[in-house]
PDB file of N, CA and C in Angstrom:
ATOM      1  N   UNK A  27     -14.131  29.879   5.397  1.00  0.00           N
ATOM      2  CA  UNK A  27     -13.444  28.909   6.241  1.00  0.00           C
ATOM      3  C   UNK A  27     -14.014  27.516   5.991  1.00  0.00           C
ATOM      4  N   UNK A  28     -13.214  26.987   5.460  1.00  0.00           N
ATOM      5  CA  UNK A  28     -13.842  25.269   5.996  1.00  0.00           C
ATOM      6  C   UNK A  28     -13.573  24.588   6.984  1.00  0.00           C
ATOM      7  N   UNK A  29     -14.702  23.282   6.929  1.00  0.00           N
ATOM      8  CA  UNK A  29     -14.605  22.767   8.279  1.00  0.00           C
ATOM      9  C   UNK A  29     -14.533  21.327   7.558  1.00  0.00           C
ATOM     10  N   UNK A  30     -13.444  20.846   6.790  1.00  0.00           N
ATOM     11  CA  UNK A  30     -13.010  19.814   6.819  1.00  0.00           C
ATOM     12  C   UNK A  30     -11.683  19.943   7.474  1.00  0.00           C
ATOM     13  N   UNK A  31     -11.322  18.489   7.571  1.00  0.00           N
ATOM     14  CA  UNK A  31     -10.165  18.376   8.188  1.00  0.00           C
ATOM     15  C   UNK A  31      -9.596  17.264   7.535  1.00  0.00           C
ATOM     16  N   UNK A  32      -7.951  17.628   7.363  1.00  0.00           N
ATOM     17  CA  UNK A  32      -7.220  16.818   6.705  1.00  0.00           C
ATOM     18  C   UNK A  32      -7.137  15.347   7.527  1.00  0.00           C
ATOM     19  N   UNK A  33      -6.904  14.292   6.441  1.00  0.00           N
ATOM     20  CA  UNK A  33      -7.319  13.029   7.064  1.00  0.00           C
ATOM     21  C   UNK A  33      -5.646  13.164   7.910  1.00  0.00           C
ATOM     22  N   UNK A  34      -5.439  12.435   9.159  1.00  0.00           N
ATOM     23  CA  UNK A  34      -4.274  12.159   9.320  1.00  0.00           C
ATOM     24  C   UNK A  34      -3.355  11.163   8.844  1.00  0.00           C
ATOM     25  N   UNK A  35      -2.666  11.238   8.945  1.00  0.00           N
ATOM     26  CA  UNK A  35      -1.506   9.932   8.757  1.00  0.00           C
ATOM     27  C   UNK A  35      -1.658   8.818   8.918  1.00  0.00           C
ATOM     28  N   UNK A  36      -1.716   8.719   9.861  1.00  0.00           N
ATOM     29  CA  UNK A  36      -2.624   7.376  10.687  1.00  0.00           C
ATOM     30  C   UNK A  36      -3.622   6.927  10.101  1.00  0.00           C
ATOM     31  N   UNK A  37      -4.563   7.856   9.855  1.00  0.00           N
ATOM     32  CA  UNK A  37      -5.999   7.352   9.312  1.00  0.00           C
ATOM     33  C   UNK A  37      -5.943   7.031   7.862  1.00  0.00           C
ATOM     34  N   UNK A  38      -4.554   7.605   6.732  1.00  0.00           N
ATOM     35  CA  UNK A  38      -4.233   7.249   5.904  1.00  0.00           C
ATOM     36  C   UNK A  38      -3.933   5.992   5.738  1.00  0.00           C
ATOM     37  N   UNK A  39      -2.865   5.643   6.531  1.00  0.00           N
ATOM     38  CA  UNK A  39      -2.370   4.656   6.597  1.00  0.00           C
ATOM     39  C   UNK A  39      -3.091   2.744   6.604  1.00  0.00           C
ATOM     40  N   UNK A  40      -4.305   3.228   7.660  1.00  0.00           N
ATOM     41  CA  UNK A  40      -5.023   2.397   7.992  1.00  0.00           C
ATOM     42  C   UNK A  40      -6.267   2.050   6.695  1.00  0.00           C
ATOM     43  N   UNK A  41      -6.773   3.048   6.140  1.00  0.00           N
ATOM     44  CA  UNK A  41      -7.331   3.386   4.795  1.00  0.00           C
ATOM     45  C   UNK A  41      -6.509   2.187   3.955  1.00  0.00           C
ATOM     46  N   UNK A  42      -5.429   2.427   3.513  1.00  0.00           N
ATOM     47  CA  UNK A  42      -4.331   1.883   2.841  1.00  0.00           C
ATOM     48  C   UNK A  42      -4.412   0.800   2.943  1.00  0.00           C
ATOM     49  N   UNK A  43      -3.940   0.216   4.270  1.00  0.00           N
ATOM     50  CA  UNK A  43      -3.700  -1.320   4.490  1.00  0.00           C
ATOM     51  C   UNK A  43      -5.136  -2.045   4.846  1.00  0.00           C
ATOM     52  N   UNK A  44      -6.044  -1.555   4.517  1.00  0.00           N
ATOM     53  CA  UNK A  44      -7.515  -1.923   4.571  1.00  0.00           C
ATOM     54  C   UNK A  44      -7.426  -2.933   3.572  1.00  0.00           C
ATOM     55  N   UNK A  45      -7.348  -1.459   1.862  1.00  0.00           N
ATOM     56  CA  UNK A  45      -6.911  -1.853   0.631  1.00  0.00           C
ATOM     57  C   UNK A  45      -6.654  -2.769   0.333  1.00  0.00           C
ATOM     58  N   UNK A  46      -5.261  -2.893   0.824  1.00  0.00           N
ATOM     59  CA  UNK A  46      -3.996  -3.900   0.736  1.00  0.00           C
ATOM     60  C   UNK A  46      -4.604  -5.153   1.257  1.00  0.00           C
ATOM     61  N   UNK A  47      -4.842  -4.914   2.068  1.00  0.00           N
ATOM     62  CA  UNK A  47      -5.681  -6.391   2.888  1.00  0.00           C
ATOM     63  C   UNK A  47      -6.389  -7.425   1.720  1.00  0.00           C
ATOM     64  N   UNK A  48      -7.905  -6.022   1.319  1.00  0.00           N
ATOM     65  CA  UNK A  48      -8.613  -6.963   0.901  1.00  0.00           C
ATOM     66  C   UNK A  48      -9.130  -7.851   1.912  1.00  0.00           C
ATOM     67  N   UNK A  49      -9.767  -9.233   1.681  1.00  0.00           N
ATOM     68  CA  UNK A  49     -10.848 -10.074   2.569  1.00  0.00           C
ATOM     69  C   UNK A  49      -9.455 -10.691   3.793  1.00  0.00           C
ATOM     70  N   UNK A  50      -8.259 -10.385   3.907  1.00  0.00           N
ATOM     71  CA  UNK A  50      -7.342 -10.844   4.350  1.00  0.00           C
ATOM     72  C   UNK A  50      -7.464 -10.513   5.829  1.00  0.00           C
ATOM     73  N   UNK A  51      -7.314 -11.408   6.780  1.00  0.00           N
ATOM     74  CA  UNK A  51      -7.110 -10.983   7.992  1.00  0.00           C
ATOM     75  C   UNK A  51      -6.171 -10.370   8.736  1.00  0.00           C
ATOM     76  N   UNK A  52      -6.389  -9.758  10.000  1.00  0.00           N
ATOM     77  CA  UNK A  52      -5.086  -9.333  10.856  1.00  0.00           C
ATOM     78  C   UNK A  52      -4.213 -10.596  10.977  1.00  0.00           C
ATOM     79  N   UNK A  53      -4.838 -11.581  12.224  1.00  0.00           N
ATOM     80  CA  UNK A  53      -3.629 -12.676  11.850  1.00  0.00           C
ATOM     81  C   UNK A  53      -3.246 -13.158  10.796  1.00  0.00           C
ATOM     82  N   UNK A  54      -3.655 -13.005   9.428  1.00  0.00           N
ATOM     83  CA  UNK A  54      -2.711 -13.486   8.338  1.00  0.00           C
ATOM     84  C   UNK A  54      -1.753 -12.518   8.116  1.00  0.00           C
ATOM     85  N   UNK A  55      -1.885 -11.099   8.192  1.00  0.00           N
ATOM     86  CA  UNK A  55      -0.866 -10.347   8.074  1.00  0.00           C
ATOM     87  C   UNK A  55       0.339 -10.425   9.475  1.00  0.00           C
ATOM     88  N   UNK A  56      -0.311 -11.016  10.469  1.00  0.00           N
ATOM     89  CA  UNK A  56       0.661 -10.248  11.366  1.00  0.00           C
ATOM     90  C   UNK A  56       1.495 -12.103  11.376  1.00  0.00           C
ATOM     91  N   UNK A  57       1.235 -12.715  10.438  1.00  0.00           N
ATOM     92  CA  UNK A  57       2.184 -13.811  10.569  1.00  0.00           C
ATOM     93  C   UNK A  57       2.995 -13.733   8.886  1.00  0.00           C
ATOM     94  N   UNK A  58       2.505 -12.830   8.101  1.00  0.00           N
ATOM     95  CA  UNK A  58       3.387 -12.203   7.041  1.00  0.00           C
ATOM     96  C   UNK A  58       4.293 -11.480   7.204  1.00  0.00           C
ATOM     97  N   UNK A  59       4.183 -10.854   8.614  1.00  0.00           N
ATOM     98  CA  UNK A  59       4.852  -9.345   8.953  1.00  0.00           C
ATOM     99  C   UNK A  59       5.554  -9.583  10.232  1.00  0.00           C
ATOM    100  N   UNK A  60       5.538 -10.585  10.749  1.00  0.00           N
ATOM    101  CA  UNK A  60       5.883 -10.552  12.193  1.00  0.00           C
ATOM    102  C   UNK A  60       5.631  -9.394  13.130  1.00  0.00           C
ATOM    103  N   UNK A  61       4.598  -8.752  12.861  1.00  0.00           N
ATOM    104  CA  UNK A  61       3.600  -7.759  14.129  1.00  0.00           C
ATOM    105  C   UNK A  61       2.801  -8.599  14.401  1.00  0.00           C
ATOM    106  N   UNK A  62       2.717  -8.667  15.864  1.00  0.00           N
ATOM    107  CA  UNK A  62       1.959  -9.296  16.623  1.00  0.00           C
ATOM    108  C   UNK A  62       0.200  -8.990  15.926  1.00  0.00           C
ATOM    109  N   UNK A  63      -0.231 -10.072  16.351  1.00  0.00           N
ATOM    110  CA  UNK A  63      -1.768 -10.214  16.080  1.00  0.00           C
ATOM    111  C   UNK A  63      -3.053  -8.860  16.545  1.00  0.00           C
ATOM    112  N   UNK A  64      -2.560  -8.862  17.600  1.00  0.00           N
ATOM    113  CA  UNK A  64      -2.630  -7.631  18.752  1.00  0.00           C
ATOM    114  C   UNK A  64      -2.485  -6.108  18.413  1.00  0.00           C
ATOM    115  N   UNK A  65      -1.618  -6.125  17.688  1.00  0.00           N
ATOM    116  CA  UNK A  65      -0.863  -5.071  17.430  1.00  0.00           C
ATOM    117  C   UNK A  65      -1.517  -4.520  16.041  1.00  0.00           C
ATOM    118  N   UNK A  66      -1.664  -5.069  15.102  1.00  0.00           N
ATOM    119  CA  UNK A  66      -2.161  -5.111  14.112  1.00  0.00           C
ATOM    120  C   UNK A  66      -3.942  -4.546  14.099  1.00  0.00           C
ATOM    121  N   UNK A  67      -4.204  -5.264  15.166  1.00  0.00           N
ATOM    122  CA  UNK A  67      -5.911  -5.515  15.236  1.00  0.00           C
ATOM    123  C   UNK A  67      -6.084  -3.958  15.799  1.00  0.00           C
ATOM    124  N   UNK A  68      -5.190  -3.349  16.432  1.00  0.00           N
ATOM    125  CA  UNK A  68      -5.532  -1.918  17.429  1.00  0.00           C
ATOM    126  C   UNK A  68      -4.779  -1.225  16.442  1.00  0.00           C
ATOM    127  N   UNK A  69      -3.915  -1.225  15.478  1.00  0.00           N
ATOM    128  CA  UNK A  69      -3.647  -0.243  14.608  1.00  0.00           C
ATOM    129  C   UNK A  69      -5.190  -0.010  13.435  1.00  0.00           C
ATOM    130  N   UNK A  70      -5.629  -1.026  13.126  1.00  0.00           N
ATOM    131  CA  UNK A  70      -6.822  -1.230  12.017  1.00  0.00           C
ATOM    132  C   UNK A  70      -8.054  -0.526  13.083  1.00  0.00           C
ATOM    133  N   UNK A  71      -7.880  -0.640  14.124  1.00  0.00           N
ATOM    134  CA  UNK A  71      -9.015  -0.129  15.044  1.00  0.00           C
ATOM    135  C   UNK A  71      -8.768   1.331  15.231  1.00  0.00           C
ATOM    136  N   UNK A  72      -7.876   2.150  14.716  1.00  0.00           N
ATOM    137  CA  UNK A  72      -7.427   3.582  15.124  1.00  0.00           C
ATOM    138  C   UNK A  72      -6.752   3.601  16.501  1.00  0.00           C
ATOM    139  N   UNK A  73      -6.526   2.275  17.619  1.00  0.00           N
ATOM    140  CA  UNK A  73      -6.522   2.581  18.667  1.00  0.00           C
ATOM    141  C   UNK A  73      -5.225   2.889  19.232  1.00  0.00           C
ATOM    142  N   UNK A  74      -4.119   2.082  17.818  1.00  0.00           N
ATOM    143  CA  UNK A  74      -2.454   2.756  17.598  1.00  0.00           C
ATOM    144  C   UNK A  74      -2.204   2.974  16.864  1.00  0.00           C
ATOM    145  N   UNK A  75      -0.677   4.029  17.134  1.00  0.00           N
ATOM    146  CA  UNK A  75      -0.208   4.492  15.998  1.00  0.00           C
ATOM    147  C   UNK A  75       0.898   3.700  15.738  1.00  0.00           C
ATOM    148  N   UNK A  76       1.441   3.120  14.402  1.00  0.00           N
ATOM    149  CA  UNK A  76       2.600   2.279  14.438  1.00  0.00           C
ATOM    150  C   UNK A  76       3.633   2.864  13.941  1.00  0.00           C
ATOM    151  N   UNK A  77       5.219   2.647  14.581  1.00  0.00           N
ATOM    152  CA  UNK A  77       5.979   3.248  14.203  1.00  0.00           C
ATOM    153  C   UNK A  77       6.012   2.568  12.961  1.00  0.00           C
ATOM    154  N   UNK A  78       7.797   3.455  12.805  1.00  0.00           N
ATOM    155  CA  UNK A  78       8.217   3.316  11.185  1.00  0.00           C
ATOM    156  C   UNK A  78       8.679   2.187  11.255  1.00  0.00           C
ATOM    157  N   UNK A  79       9.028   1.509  11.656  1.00  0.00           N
ATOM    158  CA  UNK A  79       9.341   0.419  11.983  1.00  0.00           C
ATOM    159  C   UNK A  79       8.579  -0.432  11.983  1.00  0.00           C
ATOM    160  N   UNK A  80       7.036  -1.026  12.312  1.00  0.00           N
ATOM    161  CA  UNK A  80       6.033  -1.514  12.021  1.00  0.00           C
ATOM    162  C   UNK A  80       5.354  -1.219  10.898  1.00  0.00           C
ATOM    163  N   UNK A  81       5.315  -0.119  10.369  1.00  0.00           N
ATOM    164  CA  UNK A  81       4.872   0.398   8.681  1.00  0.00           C
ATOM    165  C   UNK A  81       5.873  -0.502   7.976  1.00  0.00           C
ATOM    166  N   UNK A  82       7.057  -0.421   8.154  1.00  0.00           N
ATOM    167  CA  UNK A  82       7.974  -1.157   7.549  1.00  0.00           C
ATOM    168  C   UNK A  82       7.980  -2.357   7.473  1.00  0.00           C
ATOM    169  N   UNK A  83       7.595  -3.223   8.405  1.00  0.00           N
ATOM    170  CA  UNK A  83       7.464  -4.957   8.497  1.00  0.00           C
ATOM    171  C   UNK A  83       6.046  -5.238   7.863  1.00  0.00           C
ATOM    172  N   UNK A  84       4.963  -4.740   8.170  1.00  0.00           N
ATOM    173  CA  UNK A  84       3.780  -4.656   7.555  1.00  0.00           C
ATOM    174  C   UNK A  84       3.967  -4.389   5.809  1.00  0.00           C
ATOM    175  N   UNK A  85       4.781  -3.512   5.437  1.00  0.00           N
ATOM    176  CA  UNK A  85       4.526  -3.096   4.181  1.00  0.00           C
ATOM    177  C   UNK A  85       5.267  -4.401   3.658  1.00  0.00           C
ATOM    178  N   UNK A  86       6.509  -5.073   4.035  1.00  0.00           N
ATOM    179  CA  UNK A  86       7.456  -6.244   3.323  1.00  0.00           C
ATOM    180  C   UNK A  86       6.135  -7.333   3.361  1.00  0.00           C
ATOM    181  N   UNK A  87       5.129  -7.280   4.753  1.00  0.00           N
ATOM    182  CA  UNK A  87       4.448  -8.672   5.003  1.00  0.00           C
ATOM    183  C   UNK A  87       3.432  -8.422   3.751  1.00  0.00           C
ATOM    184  N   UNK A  88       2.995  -7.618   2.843  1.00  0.00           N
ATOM    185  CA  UNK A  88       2.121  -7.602   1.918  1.00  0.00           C
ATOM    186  C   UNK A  88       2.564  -7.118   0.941  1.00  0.00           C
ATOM    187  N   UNK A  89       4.333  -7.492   0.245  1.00  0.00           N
ATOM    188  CA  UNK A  89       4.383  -6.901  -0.537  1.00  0.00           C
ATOM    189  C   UNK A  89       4.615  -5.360  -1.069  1.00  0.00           C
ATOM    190  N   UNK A  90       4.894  -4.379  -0.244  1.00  0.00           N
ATOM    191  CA  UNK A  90       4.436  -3.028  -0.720  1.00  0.00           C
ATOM    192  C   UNK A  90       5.220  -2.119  -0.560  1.00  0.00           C
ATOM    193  N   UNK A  91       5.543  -1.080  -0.572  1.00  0.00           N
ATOM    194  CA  UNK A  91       6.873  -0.316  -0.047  1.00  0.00           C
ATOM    195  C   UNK A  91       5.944   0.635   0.957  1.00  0.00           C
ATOM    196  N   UNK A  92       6.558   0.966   1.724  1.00  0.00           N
ATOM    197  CA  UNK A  92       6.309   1.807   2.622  1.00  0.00           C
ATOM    198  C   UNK A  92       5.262   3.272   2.410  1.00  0.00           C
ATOM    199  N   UNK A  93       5.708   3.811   1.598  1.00  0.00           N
ATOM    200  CA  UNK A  93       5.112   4.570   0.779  1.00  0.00           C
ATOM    201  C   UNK A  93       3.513   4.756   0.507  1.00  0.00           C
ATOM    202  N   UNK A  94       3.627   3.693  -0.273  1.00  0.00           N
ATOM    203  CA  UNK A  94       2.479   3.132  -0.940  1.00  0.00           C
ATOM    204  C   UNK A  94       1.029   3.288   0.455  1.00  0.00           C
ATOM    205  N   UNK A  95       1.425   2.943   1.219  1.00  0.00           N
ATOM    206  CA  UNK A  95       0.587   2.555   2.305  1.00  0.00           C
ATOM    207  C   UNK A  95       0.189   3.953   3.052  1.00  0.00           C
ATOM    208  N   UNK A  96       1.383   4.917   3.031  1.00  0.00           N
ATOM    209  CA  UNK A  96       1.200   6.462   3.734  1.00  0.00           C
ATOM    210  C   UNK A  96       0.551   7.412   2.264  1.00  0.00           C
ATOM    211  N   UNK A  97      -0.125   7.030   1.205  1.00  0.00           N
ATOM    212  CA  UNK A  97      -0.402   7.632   0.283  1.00  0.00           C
ATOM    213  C   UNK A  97      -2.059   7.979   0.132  1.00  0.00           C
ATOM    214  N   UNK A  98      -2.804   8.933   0.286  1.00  0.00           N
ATOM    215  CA  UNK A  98      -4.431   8.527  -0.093  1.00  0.00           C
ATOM    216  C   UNK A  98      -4.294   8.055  -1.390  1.00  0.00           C
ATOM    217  N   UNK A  99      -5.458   7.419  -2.003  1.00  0.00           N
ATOM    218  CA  UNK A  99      -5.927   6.753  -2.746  1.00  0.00           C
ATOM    219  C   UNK A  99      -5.957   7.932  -3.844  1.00  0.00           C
ATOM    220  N   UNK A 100      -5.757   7.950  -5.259  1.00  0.00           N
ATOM    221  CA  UNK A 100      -5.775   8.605  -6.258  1.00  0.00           C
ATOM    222  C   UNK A 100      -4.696   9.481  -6.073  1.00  0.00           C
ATOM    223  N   UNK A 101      -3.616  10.021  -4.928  1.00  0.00           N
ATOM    224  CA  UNK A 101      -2.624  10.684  -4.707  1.00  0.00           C
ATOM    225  C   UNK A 101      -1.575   9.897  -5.034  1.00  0.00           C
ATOM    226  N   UNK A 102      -0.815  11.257  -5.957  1.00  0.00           N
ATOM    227  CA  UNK A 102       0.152  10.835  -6.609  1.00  0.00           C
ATOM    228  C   UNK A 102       1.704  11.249  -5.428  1.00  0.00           C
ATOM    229  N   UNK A 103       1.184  11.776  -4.904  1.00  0.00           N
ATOM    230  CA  UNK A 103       2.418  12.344  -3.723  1.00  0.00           C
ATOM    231  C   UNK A 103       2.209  11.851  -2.700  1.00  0.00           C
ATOM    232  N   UNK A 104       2.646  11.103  -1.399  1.00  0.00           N
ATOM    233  CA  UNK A 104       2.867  10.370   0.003  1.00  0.00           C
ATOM    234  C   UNK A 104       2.396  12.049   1.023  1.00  0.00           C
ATOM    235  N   UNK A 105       1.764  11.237   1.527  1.00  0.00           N
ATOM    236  CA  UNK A 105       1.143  12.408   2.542  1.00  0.00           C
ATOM    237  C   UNK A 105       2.495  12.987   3.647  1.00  0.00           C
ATOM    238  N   UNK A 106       3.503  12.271   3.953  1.00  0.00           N
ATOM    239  CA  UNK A 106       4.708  12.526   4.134  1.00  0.00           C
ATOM    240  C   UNK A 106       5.833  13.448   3.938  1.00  0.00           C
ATOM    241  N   UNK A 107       6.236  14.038   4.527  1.00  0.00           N
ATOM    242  CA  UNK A 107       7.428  14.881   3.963  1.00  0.00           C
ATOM    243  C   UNK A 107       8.462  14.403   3.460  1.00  0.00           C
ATOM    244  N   UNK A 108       8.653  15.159   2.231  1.00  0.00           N
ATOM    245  CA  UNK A 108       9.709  14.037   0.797  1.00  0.00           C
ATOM    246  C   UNK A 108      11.515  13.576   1.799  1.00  0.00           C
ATOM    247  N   UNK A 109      11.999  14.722   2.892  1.00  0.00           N
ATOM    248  CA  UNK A 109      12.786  14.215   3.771  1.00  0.00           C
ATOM    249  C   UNK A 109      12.334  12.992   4.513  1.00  0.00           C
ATOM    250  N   UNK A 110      11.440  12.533   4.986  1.00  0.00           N
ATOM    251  CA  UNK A 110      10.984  11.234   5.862  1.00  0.00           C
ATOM    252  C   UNK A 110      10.796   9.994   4.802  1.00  0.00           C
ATOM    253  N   UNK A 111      10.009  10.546   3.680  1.00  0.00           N
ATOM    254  CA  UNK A 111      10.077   9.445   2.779  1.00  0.00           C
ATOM    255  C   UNK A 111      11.566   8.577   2.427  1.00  0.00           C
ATOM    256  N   UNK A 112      12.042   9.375   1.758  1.00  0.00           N
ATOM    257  CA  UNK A 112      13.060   8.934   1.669  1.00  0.00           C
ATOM    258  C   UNK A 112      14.243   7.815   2.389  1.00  0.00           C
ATOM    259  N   UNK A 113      13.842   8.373   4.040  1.00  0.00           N
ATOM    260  CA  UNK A 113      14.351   6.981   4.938  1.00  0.00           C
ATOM    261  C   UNK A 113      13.484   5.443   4.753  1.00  0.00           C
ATOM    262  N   UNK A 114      12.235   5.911   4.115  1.00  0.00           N
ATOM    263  CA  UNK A 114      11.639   4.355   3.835  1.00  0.00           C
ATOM    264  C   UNK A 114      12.292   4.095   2.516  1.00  0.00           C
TER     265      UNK A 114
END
């Protein structure tokens, strides 16, 4: 039995747009993305989860497709189910 645990979605996600960031701030993204400053700062904090809809404005505010951002690092497949992907 192991006792790892798969990273979640969320925690993917946030991983991701870390990345993406780089030395870049929340308020510079959340005035790239039109997500509030707020909003941004408690998603990077684990403290929300953002809809698809905020993955979505976030991913246009840096460039990125949606995707890209729900993917671990060296994974060639979206941690996502290929039906959900597809709506991004």
């Amino acid at each position: 039995r192991s006792f790892l645990t798969k990273k979640s979605l969320n925690q993917i996600f946030v991983e991701r747009l870390k990345e993406f960031l780089g030395n870049r701030t929340a308020y510079w993204l959340s005035k790239e993305s039109g997500v509030s400053n707020a909003s941004i700062s408690r998603i990077l904090a684990g403290k929300m989860n953002p809809t698809l809809d905020v993955v979505e404005q976030i991913a246009a505010g840096i460039n990125a497709k949606p995707n890209e951002l729900l993917q671990e690092v060296g994974s060639k497949k979206p941690a996502i189910p290929p039906d959900i992907e597809s709506m991004l």
